[in-house]
Coordinates of C-alpha atoms in Angstrom, one line a residue:
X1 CA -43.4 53.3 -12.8
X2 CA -40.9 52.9 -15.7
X3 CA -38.0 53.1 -13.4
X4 CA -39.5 50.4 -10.9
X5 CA -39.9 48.3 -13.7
X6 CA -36.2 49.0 -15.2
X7 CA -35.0 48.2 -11.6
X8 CA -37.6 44.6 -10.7
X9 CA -36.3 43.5 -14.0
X10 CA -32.7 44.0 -13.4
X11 CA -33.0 42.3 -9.7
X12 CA -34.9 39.4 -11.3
X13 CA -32.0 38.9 -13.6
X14 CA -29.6 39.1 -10.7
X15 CA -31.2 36.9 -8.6
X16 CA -31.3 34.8 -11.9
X17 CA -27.7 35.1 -12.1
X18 CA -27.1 34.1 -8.8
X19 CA -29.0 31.0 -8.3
X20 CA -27.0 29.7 -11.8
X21 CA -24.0 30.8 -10.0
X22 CA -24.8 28.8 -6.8
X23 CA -26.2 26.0 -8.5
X24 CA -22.9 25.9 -10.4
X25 CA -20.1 26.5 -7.3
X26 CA -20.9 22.4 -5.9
X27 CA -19.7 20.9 -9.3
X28 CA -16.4 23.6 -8.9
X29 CA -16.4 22.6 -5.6
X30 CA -16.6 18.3 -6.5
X31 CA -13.7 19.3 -9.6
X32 CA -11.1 20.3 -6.8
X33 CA -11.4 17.3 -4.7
X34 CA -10.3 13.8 -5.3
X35 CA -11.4 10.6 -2.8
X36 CA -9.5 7.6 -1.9
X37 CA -9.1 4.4 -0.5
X38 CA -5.0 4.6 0.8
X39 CA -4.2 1.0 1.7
X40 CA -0.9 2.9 2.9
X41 CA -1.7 4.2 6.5
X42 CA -2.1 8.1 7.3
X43 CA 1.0 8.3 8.7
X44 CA 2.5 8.0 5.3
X45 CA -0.5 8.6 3.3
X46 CA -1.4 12.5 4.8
X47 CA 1.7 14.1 4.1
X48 CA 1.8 13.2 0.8
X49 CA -2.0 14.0 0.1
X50 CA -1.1 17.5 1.9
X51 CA 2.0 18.0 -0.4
X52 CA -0.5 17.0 -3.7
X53 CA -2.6 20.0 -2.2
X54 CA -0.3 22.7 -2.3
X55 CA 1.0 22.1 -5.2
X56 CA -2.3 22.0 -7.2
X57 CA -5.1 22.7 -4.9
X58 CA -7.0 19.6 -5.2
X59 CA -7.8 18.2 -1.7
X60 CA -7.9 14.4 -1.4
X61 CA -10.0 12.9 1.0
X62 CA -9.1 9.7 1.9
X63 CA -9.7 6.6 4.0
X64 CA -7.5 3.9 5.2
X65 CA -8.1 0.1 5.0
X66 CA -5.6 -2.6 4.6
X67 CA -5.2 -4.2 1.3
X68 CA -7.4 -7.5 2.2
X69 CA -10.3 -4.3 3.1
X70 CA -9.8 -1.8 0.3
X71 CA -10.1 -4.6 -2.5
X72 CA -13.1 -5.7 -0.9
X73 CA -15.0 -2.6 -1.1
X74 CA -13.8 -1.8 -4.7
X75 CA -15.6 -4.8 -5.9
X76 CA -18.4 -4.2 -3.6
X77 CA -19.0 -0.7 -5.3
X78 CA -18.2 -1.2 -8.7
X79 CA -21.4 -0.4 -10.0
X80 CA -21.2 2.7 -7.9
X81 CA -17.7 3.4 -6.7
X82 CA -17.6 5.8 -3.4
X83 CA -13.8 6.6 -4.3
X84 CA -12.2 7.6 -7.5
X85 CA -8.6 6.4 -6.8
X86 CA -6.9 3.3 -5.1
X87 CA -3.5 4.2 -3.4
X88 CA -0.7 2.5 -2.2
X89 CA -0.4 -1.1 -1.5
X90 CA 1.2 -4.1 -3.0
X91 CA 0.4 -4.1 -6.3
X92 CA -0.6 -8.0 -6.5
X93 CA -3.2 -6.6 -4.4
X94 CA -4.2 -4.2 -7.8
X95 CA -3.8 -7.3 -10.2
X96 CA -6.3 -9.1 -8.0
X97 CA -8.6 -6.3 -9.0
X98 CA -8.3 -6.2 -12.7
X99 CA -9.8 -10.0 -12.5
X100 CA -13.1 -8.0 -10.8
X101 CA -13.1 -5.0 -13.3
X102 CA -12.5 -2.3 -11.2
X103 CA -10.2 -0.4 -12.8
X104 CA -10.2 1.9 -15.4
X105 CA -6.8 2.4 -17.6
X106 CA -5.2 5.3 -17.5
X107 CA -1.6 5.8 -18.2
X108 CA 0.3 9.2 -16.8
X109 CA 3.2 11.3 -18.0
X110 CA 5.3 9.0 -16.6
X111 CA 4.4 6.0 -17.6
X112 CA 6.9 5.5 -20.3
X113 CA 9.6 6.3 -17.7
X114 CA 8.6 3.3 -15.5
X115 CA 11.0 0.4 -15.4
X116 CA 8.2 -2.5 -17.3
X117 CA 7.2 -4.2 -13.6
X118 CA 6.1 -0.9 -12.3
X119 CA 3.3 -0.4 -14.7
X120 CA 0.4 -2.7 -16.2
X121 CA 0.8 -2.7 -19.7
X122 CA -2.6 -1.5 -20.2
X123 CA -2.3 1.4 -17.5
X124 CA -4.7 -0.1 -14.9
X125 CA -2.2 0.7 -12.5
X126 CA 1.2 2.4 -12.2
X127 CA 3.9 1.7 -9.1
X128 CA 4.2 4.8 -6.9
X129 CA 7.2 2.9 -4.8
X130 CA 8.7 -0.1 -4.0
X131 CA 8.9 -2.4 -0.7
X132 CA 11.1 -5.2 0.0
X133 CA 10.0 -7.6 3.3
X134 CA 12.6 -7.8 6.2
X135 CA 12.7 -10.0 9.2
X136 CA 12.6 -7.9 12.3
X137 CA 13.7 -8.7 15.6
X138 CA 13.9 -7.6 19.3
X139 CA 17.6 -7.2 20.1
X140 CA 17.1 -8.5 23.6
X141 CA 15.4 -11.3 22.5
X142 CA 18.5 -12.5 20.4
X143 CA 20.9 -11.7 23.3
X144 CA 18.7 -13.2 26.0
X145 CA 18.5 -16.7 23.6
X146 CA 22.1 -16.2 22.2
X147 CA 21.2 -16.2 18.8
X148 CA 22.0 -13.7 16.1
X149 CA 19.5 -11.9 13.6
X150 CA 18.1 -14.4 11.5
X151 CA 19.5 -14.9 8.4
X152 CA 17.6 -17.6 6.4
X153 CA 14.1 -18.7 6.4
X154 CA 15.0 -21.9 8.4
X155 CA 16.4 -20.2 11.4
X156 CA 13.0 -18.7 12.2
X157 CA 11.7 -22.2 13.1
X158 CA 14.4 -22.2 16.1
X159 CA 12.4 -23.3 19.2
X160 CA 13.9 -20.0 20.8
X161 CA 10.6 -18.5 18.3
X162 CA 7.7 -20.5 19.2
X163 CA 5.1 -18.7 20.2
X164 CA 7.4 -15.5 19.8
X165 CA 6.8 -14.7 16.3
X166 CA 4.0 -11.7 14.8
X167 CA 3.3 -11.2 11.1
X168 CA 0.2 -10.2 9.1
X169 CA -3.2 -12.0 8.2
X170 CA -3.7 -12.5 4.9
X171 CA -7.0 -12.6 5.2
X172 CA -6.9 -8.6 5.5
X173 CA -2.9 -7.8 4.6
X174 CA -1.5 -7.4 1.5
X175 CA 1.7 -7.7 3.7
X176 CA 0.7 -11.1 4.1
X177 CA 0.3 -11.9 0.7
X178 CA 3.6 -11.0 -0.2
X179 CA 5.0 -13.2 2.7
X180 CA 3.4 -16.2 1.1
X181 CA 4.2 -15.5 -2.1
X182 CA 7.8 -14.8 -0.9
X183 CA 8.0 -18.6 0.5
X184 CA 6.0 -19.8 -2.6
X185 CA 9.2 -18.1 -4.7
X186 CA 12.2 -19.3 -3.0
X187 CA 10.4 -22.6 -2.3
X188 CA 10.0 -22.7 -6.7
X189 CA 6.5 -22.2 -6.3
X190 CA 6.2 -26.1 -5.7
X191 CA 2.7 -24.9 -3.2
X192 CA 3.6 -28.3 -1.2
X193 CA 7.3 -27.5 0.1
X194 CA 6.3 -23.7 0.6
X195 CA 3.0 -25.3 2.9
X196 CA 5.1 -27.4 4.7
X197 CA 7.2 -24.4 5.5
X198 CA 4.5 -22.6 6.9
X199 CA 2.5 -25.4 8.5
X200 CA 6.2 -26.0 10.5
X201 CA 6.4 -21.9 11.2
X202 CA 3.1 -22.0 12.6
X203 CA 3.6 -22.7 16.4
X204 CA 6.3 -19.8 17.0
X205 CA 3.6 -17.1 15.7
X206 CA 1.9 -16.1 18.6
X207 CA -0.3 -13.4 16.6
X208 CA -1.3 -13.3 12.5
X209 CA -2.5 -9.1 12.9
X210 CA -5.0 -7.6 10.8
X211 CA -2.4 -4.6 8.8
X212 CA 1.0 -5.5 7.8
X213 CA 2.5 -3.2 10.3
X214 CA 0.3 -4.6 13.1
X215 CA 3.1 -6.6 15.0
X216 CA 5.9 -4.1 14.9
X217 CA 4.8 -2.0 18.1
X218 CA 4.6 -5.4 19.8
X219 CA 8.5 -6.7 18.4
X220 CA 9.9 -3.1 19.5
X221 CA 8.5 -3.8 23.3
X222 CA 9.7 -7.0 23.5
X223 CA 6.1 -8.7 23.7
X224 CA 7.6 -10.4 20.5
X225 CA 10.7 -11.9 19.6
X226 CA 10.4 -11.2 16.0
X227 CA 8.4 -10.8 12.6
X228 CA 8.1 -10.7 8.6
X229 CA 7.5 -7.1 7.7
X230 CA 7.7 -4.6 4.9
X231 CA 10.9 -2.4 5.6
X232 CA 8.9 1.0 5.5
X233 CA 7.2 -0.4 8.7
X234 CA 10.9 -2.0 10.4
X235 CA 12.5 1.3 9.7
X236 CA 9.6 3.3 11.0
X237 CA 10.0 1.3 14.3
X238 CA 13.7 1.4 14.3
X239 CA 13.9 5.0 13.9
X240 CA 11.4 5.5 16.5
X241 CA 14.5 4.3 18.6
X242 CA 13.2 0.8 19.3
X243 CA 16.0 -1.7 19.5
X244 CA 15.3 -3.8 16.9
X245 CA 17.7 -5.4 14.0
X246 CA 16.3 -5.4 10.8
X247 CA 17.3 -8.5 8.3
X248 CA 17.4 -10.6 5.3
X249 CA 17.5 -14.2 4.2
X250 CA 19.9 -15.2 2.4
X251 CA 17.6 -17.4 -0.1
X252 CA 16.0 -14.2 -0.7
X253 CA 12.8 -12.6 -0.1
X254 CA 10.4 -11.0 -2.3
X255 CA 9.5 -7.0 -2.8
X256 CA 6.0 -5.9 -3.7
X257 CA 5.7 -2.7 -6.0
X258 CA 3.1 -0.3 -4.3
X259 CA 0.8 1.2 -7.2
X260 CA -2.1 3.7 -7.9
X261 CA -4.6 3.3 -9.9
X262 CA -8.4 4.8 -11.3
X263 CA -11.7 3.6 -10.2
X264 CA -14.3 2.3 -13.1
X265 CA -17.0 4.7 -13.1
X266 CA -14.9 7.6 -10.8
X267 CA -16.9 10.5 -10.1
X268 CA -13.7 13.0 -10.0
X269 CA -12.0 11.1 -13.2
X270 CA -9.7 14.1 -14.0
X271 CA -8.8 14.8 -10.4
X272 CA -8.2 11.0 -9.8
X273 CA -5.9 11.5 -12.8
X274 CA -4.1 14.6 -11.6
X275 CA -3.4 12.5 -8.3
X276 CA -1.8 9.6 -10.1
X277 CA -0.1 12.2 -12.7
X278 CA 1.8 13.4 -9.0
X279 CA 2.1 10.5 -7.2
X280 CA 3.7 8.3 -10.1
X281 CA 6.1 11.1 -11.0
X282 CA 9.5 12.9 -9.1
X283 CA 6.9 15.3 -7.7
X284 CA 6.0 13.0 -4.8
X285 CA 8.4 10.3 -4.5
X286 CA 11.1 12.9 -3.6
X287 CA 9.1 13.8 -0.7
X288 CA 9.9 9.9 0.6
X289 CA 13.4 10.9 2.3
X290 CA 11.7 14.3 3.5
X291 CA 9.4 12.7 5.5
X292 CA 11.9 9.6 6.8
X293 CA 9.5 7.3 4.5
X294 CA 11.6 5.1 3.8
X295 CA 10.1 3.4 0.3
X296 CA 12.0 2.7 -2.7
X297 CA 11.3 5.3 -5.2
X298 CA 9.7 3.5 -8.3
X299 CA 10.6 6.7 -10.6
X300 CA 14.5 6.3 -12.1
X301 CA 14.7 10.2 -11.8
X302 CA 14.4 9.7 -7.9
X303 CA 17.1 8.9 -6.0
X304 CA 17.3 6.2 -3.1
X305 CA 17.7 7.5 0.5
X306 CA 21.6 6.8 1.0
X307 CA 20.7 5.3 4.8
X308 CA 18.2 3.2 2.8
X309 CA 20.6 2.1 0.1
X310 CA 23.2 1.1 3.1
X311 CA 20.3 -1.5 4.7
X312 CA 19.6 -2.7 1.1
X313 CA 23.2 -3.2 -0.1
X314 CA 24.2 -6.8 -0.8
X315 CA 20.8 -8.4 0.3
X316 CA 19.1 -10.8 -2.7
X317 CA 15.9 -9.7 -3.1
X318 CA 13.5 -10.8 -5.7
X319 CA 10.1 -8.5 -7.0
X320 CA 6.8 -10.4 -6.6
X321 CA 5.3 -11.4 -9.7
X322 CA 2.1 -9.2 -10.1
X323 CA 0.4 -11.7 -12.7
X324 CA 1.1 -15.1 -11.2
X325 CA 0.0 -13.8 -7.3
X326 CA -3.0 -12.1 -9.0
X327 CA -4.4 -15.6 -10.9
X328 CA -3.4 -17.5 -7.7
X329 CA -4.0 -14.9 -4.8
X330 CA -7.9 -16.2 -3.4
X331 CA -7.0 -19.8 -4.0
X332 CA -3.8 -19.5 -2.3
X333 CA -5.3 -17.6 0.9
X334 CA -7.9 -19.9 1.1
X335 CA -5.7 -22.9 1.2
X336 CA -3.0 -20.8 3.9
X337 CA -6.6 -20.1 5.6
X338 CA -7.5 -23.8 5.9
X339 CA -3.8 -25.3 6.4
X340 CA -2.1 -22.9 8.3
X341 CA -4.3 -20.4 10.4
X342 CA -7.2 -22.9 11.0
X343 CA -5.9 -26.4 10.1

């Protein structure tokens, strides 16, 4: 009798054992995984979340929504965030966010390291990369209307355009944003020239499309003559052996820093941080030129893709000011809403 006691008592005390041990493995389980909102699309964003995982075994799991989207359902589920981390995308899309409270600040190893407009002073967010806008055009367009690749803002009002143009929706594209801004800037943010602009532009776009990217596949085929475009998604298309030129105007065009940053009220806080720890630092932006992404590392330590540097040299472009397009982001989308896409 002794020894069955001796022996209930130690299964008790095993079973015991086990059930903490089970009860414990889903909050293991929850510490090795980080989830996202990646504004950039999985084409870009996978590899890099793949790389993150082998080199510290946190999965990410992630979904994808344009800039316009993934701000939306931050402040949405601020009081109950479904994601602990915002990745990628232009970063007056982040400073749009601050206004709403969504962020908590964080500042990573690297922070110190970042140039001053690739990081909030208060660490909501940090740049991962940069992204200058290009115009893009199909080659046989130009040749079929004898003109040459467009080289200032004006030339893509040329009648050759109307109704030949795509570019992005700033309704859901952060792409978009920066476009406007862009003409805002070399316009000197007087909001009535830089309206006028677009109000003239808007009979040559056949197409505003819902992610910033939307209107390449279109340009490449020739169902388009032409388009405004960051130059991650011109050289994508290019190198997919589309015959496309890719160019700049020579009043300039603006660059939007793509950030990172932590949700208020993450569930995985220290994951979320380990991601941004990687993705702000050498360990991921040196994976840009391995996967023929071709951003502009934000790190100093990271060198720029030479092919990258050759379509850069010489061209006067200008960064997006993060503060002034976050104070004046809604207002001004609401007025290009009313002018230019339904006037």
């Amino acid at each position: 009798m002794n020894k069955f006691r001796f022996w209930l008592r130690r299964t008790t005390q095993f079973v015991a054992a086990l059930a903490v041990a089970s009860a414990a493995l889903p909050a293991f389980a929850q510490a090795q995984t980080v989830n996202a909102y990646s504004i950039w699309p999985e084409n870009w964003a996978r590899p890099m979340f793949e790389e993150f995982e082998k080199a510290t075994g946190i999965k990410v799991n992630f979904v994808r929504f344009s800039s316009g989207e993934a701000l939306a359902r931050v402040i949405a589920e601020k009081n109950n965030p479904r994601v602990d981390v915002l990745f990628g995308g232009p970063v007056e899309t982040f400073a749009a966010g601050i206004s709403e409270g969504v962020f908590e600040p964080y500042k990573p190893p690297s922070f110190g390291k970042l140039p001053e407009r690739f990081r909030h002073a208060d660490g909501q967010w940090v740049a991962i990369a940069d992204d200058p806008l290009v115009f893009m055009t199909n080659n046989k367009f130009l040749k079929e209307n004898n003109l040459q690749p467009p080289a200032s803002w004006n030339d893509l009002l040329h009648p050759a355009y109307k109704n030949m143009l795509q570019m992005a929706d700033a309704r859901t594209s952060g792409t978009a944003v920066t476009r406007i801004f862009s003409i805002l800037e070399v316009n000197g943010r007087d909001e009535n020239k830089a309206f006028a602009y677009m109000k003239q532009l808007r009979p040559n776009v056949q197409l505003y499309t819902k992610s910033g990217g939307g209107g390449t596949l279109p340009v490449g085929l020739g169902q388009a003559g032409g388009g405004i475009f960051f130059i991650v998604d011109a050289l994508d298309t290019k190198a997919k052996g589309y015959d496309v030129s890719v160019s700049f105007p020579k009043e300039g065009i603006g660059t939007a820093a793509e950030a990172i940053a932590l949700l208020k009220g993450a569930k995985n806080p220290e994951a979320g941080k380990k991601l941004i720890d990687w993705a702000s630092s050498p360990a991921m932006q040196n994976h840009f030129a391995k996967y023929k992404i071709n951003f502009v590392p934000a790190h100093p330590d990271v060198q720029l893709e030479p092919s990258l540097a050759a379509v850069l040299q010489g061209t006067k472009i200008f960064p997006i000011d993060a503060a002034y397009a976050g104070a004046n982001r809604k207002r001004v989308v609401d007025r290009w809403i009313a002018e230019v896409l339904n006037p």
